[in-house]
XYZ file of C-alpha atoms in Angstrom:
387
model
C 267.548 264.481 33.987
C 267.648 267.671 31.910
C 264.368 269.493 31.746
C 264.210 269.119 27.936
C 264.427 265.332 28.104
C 261.948 265.246 30.965
C 259.452 267.255 28.936
C 259.938 264.961 25.910
C 259.365 261.813 27.955
C 256.252 263.202 29.572
C 254.942 264.254 26.216
C 255.504 260.771 24.738
C 253.697 259.096 27.631
C 250.773 261.432 27.270
C 250.604 260.664 23.541
C 250.600 256.866 24.140
C 247.897 257.124 26.795
C 245.804 259.253 24.496
C 246.162 256.751 21.664
C 245.189 253.820 23.910
C 242.120 255.637 25.135
C 241.162 256.507 21.608
C 241.653 252.950 20.221
C 238.324 251.265 19.338
C 237.354 248.143 21.324
C 234.447 245.775 20.518
C 231.963 245.662 23.346
C 232.963 249.005 24.875
C 230.529 251.661 23.834
C 231.602 255.239 23.313
C 231.103 257.397 26.352
C 227.381 257.839 26.864
C 226.480 255.534 23.920
C 224.698 252.148 23.870
C 226.838 249.019 24.488
C 228.140 247.132 21.478
C 226.848 243.574 21.027
C 227.345 240.879 18.417
C 224.203 239.411 16.870
C 223.294 236.543 14.550
C 219.937 235.928 12.858
C 217.924 232.911 13.953
C 217.870 230.464 11.056
C 216.057 227.215 10.403
C 218.484 224.314 10.134
C 218.076 220.634 9.366
C 218.973 219.179 12.755
C 219.326 215.535 13.717
C 217.978 215.457 17.246
C 220.095 213.564 19.741
C 219.998 212.502 23.370
C 223.021 211.266 25.348
C 222.672 208.722 28.148
C 225.200 206.765 30.188
C 225.346 203.103 29.199
C 227.540 200.022 29.078
C 228.732 197.639 26.426
C 227.789 194.016 27.079
C 228.825 190.896 25.238
C 225.952 189.056 23.593
C 227.496 185.745 24.637
C 229.494 185.175 27.822
C 230.490 181.651 28.856
C 232.344 180.475 31.957
C 234.374 177.358 31.155
C 233.862 174.891 34.016
C 235.148 171.336 34.375
C 232.174 168.948 34.336
C 234.129 166.000 35.762
C 236.748 165.831 38.505
C 240.211 165.191 37.113
C 243.758 166.473 36.894
C 244.052 169.534 34.616
C 246.626 168.396 32.090
C 246.876 170.986 29.280
C 246.039 174.612 28.516
C 245.812 174.919 24.730
C 245.325 178.664 24.171
C 246.981 182.011 24.802
C 245.232 184.259 27.286
C 243.380 187.074 25.522
C 243.326 185.244 22.190
C 240.432 185.029 19.753
C 238.847 181.567 19.746
C 236.317 179.865 17.510
C 233.376 177.685 18.437
C 234.652 174.132 18.916
C 238.292 175.070 19.605
C 239.941 172.772 22.179
C 240.952 174.938 25.142
C 241.670 172.571 28.064
C 242.418 168.869 28.308
C 241.917 166.896 31.520
C 243.623 163.616 32.381
C 241.998 161.001 30.122
C 243.389 157.489 30.971
C 241.033 156.858 33.950
C 238.024 157.752 31.816
C 239.279 155.715 28.853
C 239.667 152.703 31.149
C 236.141 153.194 32.435
C 234.837 153.257 28.858
C 236.598 149.962 28.100
C 235.120 148.384 31.230
C 231.635 149.528 30.239
C 232.094 148.153 26.725
C 233.002 144.791 28.228
C 229.870 144.943 30.366
C 227.809 145.593 27.234
C 229.388 142.630 25.477
C 228.613 140.422 28.480
C 225.012 141.638 28.560
C 224.659 140.949 24.838
C 225.863 137.375 25.391
C 223.406 136.902 28.252
C 220.572 138.204 26.076
C 221.536 135.891 23.224
C 221.477 132.897 25.591
C 218.135 134.005 27.039
C 216.657 134.248 23.537
C 217.798 130.696 22.701
C 216.414 129.357 25.979
C 213.075 131.086 25.393
C 212.777 129.758 21.837
C 213.569 126.226 22.990
C 211.045 126.388 25.834
C 208.291 127.624 23.513
C 208.977 124.796 21.015
C 208.863 122.201 23.784
C 205.653 123.724 25.128
C 203.971 123.140 21.768
C 204.674 119.392 22.036
C 203.875 119.264 25.767
C 207.504 118.297 26.400
C 207.888 121.272 28.781
C 205.582 122.923 31.257
C 204.112 126.373 30.813
C 205.983 127.572 33.928
C 209.272 126.640 32.285
C 208.375 128.778 29.266
C 207.262 131.647 31.514
C 210.560 131.537 33.409
C 212.488 131.571 30.138
C 210.498 134.574 28.927
C 211.159 136.459 32.187
C 214.867 135.644 31.958
C 214.945 136.932 28.375
C 213.318 140.228 29.376
C 215.717 140.603 32.310
C 218.685 140.056 30.020
C 217.333 142.659 27.567
C 216.937 145.185 30.383
C 220.451 144.473 31.646
C 221.797 145.099 28.150
C 220.033 148.453 27.948
C 221.437 149.369 31.370
C 224.948 148.399 30.309
C 224.591 150.413 27.106
C 223.410 153.458 29.088
C 226.365 153.159 31.449
C 228.707 152.940 28.459
C 227.133 156.054 27.004
C 227.606 157.899 30.309
C 231.252 156.845 30.447
C 231.774 158.066 26.882
C 230.166 161.389 27.827
C 232.487 161.724 30.833
C 235.456 160.962 28.587
C 234.273 163.725 26.257
C 234.145 166.113 29.221
C 237.922 165.765 29.572
C 238.181 167.989 26.493
C 236.849 171.478 27.209
C 235.993 173.325 23.995
C 234.726 176.827 23.311
C 230.931 176.867 22.804
C 231.029 180.267 21.047
C 233.226 182.507 18.928
C 234.880 185.191 21.017
C 237.865 186.267 23.076
C 239.096 184.220 26.017
C 240.284 185.931 29.170
C 242.915 185.082 31.730
C 243.142 181.588 33.162
C 241.945 181.152 36.742
C 243.365 177.671 37.468
C 246.648 176.538 35.969
C 247.494 173.029 34.681
C 248.636 170.605 37.352
C 245.684 171.224 39.647
C 242.779 168.871 40.206
C 239.578 170.526 39.031
C 235.901 169.641 39.089
C 232.397 171.110 38.895
C 232.900 172.946 42.196
C 236.208 174.539 41.172
C 234.584 177.485 39.427
C 235.421 178.935 36.041
C 238.753 177.946 34.520
C 238.462 180.890 32.088
C 235.749 182.986 30.443
C 234.948 183.473 26.763
C 233.009 186.570 25.667
C 231.646 187.133 22.176
C 232.904 190.212 20.331
C 230.885 191.026 17.241
C 228.167 192.239 17.445
C 227.747 193.626 20.976
C 224.895 194.831 23.143
C 224.600 198.392 24.450
C 222.512 198.569 27.620
C 221.325 201.829 29.168
C 218.665 202.968 31.663
C 216.126 205.641 30.759
C 213.728 207.321 33.153
C 210.098 206.555 32.489
C 209.410 210.262 31.969
C 212.171 210.539 29.378
C 211.014 207.359 27.669
C 207.520 208.776 27.264
C 209.002 211.996 25.853
C 211.125 210.090 23.338
C 208.178 207.939 22.343
C 206.052 211.009 21.644
C 208.915 212.862 19.970
C 209.590 210.126 17.418
C 206.076 208.720 17.070
C 205.772 210.105 13.533
C 209.245 208.883 12.498
C 208.897 205.172 13.130
C 208.983 205.144 16.935
C 211.855 204.177 19.217
C 212.862 201.227 17.039
C 213.701 203.647 14.208
C 216.210 205.579 16.321
C 219.902 205.144 15.606
C 222.431 204.381 18.319
C 225.901 205.859 18.309
C 228.483 205.699 21.074
C 230.826 208.255 22.582
C 233.868 206.382 23.843
C 235.655 207.185 27.137
C 238.312 209.213 25.262
C 235.625 211.446 23.724
C 235.679 209.942 20.225
C 232.415 208.987 18.538
C 232.460 205.312 17.595
C 232.317 204.716 13.861
C 229.561 202.082 13.813
C 225.825 202.729 14.135
C 223.448 200.438 16.017
C 219.719 199.916 16.412
C 217.441 199.754 19.432
C 216.252 196.162 19.840
C 214.763 195.654 23.295
C 212.799 197.452 25.968
C 212.661 195.669 29.306
C 209.296 194.527 30.626
C 209.454 196.182 34.046
C 210.531 199.425 35.723
C 213.156 199.519 38.481
C 211.286 200.744 41.553
C 214.278 202.342 43.273
C 215.291 204.493 40.271
C 212.056 204.650 38.230
C 214.038 203.715 35.131
C 213.611 201.083 32.462
C 216.396 199.270 30.636
C 216.772 199.689 26.877
C 219.144 197.567 24.814
C 220.580 198.059 21.371
C 222.839 196.016 19.129
C 225.920 197.459 17.442
C 228.684 196.027 15.268
C 232.125 195.537 16.842
C 234.343 194.413 13.960
C 238.003 193.456 14.451
C 240.600 196.211 14.223
C 243.454 196.091 11.757
C 246.005 195.706 14.526
C 243.960 193.039 16.278
C 241.309 193.153 18.968
C 238.041 195.085 18.947
C 237.138 198.677 19.792
C 234.400 197.812 22.285
C 235.030 195.773 25.433
C 232.542 193.915 27.617
C 231.318 196.083 30.536
C 232.933 199.253 29.124
C 231.106 202.455 30.083
C 230.099 204.668 27.155
C 227.811 207.572 26.374
C 224.904 206.335 24.288
C 223.831 208.853 21.644
C 220.246 208.316 20.512
C 219.733 209.916 17.107
C 216.455 210.607 15.393
C 215.971 208.673 12.150
C 215.633 211.812 9.997
C 216.737 215.458 10.407
C 214.099 217.993 11.441
C 213.891 221.658 10.496
C 214.378 223.650 13.677
C 215.530 227.122 14.731
C 219.176 226.985 15.774
C 221.237 229.621 17.577
C 224.659 229.534 19.262
C 224.508 228.096 22.748
C 226.377 231.148 24.077
C 223.252 233.220 23.468
C 221.183 231.263 26.000
C 221.034 232.419 29.616
C 219.331 230.656 32.511
C 217.696 231.774 35.717
C 215.224 230.272 38.172
C 212.393 230.653 35.676
C 214.201 228.826 32.870
C 216.055 229.738 29.684
C 215.986 233.126 27.999
C 217.784 235.101 25.304
C 218.089 238.706 24.170
C 216.832 239.700 20.738
C 217.355 243.072 19.087
C 214.289 244.680 17.517
C 214.182 246.961 14.486
C 214.913 249.954 16.732
C 218.086 248.336 18.121
C 216.490 247.767 21.516
C 217.349 244.578 23.456
C 214.285 242.520 24.379
C 214.422 239.653 26.833
C 212.691 236.575 25.415
C 211.784 233.391 27.260
C 212.466 230.343 25.076
C 211.862 226.618 25.179
C 214.824 224.543 24.065
C 214.809 221.232 22.249
C 217.647 218.730 21.997
C 220.729 220.950 22.101
C 224.483 220.462 22.048
C 227.305 222.259 23.849
C 227.690 224.593 20.841
C 224.177 224.934 19.437
C 220.768 225.461 21.009
C 217.633 224.248 19.249
C 214.730 226.607 20.004
C 211.279 225.077 19.735
C 209.268 228.006 21.122
C 209.732 231.720 21.798
C 211.743 232.769 18.726
C 210.951 233.526 15.092
C 213.194 232.973 12.104
C 215.235 236.027 11.151
C 215.158 237.684 14.573
C 218.527 239.034 15.654
C 219.878 237.215 18.713
C 222.635 238.673 20.900
C 225.563 236.245 21.094
C 228.508 238.408 22.155
C 228.203 241.038 24.848
C 225.108 239.385 26.317
C 226.200 240.379 29.812
C 226.055 244.054 28.830
C 222.530 243.905 27.446
C 219.661 245.111 29.580
C 215.957 244.533 28.923
C 214.386 247.344 26.882
C 217.708 249.201 26.608
C 219.359 250.525 23.451
C 222.309 248.516 22.039
C 224.729 248.884 19.135
C 224.418 245.575 17.213
C 227.200 244.206 15.008
C 226.427 241.212 12.726
C 228.602 238.153 13.353
C 229.482 235.300 11.020
C 227.761 231.965 11.840
C 229.803 229.626 14.018
C 231.167 226.495 12.294
C 228.949 224.282 14.438
C 225.830 226.180 13.461
C 226.850 226.330 9.824
C 227.335 222.558 9.659
C 224.072 221.597 11.301
C 222.275 221.633 7.999
C 224.702 219.021 6.651
C 223.878 216.286 9.147
């Protein structure tokens, strides 16, 4: 390469390197100067306090459909997975044997009625003859006993007829609740009975239960936290679905179990939440589905909020860096309230208006000079006051 070109190329490279070194960069302090950091002021926001706990959706009603008499399973009258109403006919068992038994029992009732009618006539005749001394008292007593026996036999025959009619009714298996029916366990053509197990299961859909365990310690904290806002019963329940979406309906806490599980030291809480049908069919919530239960306070509370990125943690707990009026970084131990992944709620250790280091935290050192640059509030922090 000619020396002139070589000199030009070297000169260009030197110029580029010089420009790169001279270019400003946030977070890199000038040589010998304090490190640059981004700060935001601590502000009071109206925050709805929340707590997330693992839980499950449970159907309020769940019924196993079991044959109550032994018979041939004749018909399945539903589509698996379909919505059913209370009283819908779902299965039909073979009926002719039970119908024949009903007819036989009706005949037995008719026979018993005839026997009772004859016994009544005999008793009346014996009592009339006794008045004229044309019959002995023993004859009248025997007639009275025969009449009572015939009456008892009629009641027995009527009871047997009623039982036969009940058994005939058992050949039609109907849904006892509104809900969705699952897959069939035994297909038509098989002989079924009380020991055959569930033919299918119906679970109610709307509303649904949400069941979740809470440690006793956490329960006491929640009780104290919301004691002035109506207690636990005033808390709202929302659900985070397995795909991360927050369910659109809001529920209420309805039940606290009466005992604590010894192995986990937790107590079961249960809420009720609406589960309306979707436009395309079905329901959003499914029995036994795992969800994240979001417990929300009934009313927002004013609380100091800062970006979560500002909070550091060590063995002693949580701390932040604040910048004083002399641009010196001060380490500050803080106590956090109910926080989210984006926003930390500070309940102790910080005053409103103090400048908190959010960017460049790793470059800050306790009691060291910094070069603070104000940052715009994050969207999450800006929206907290709108909840």
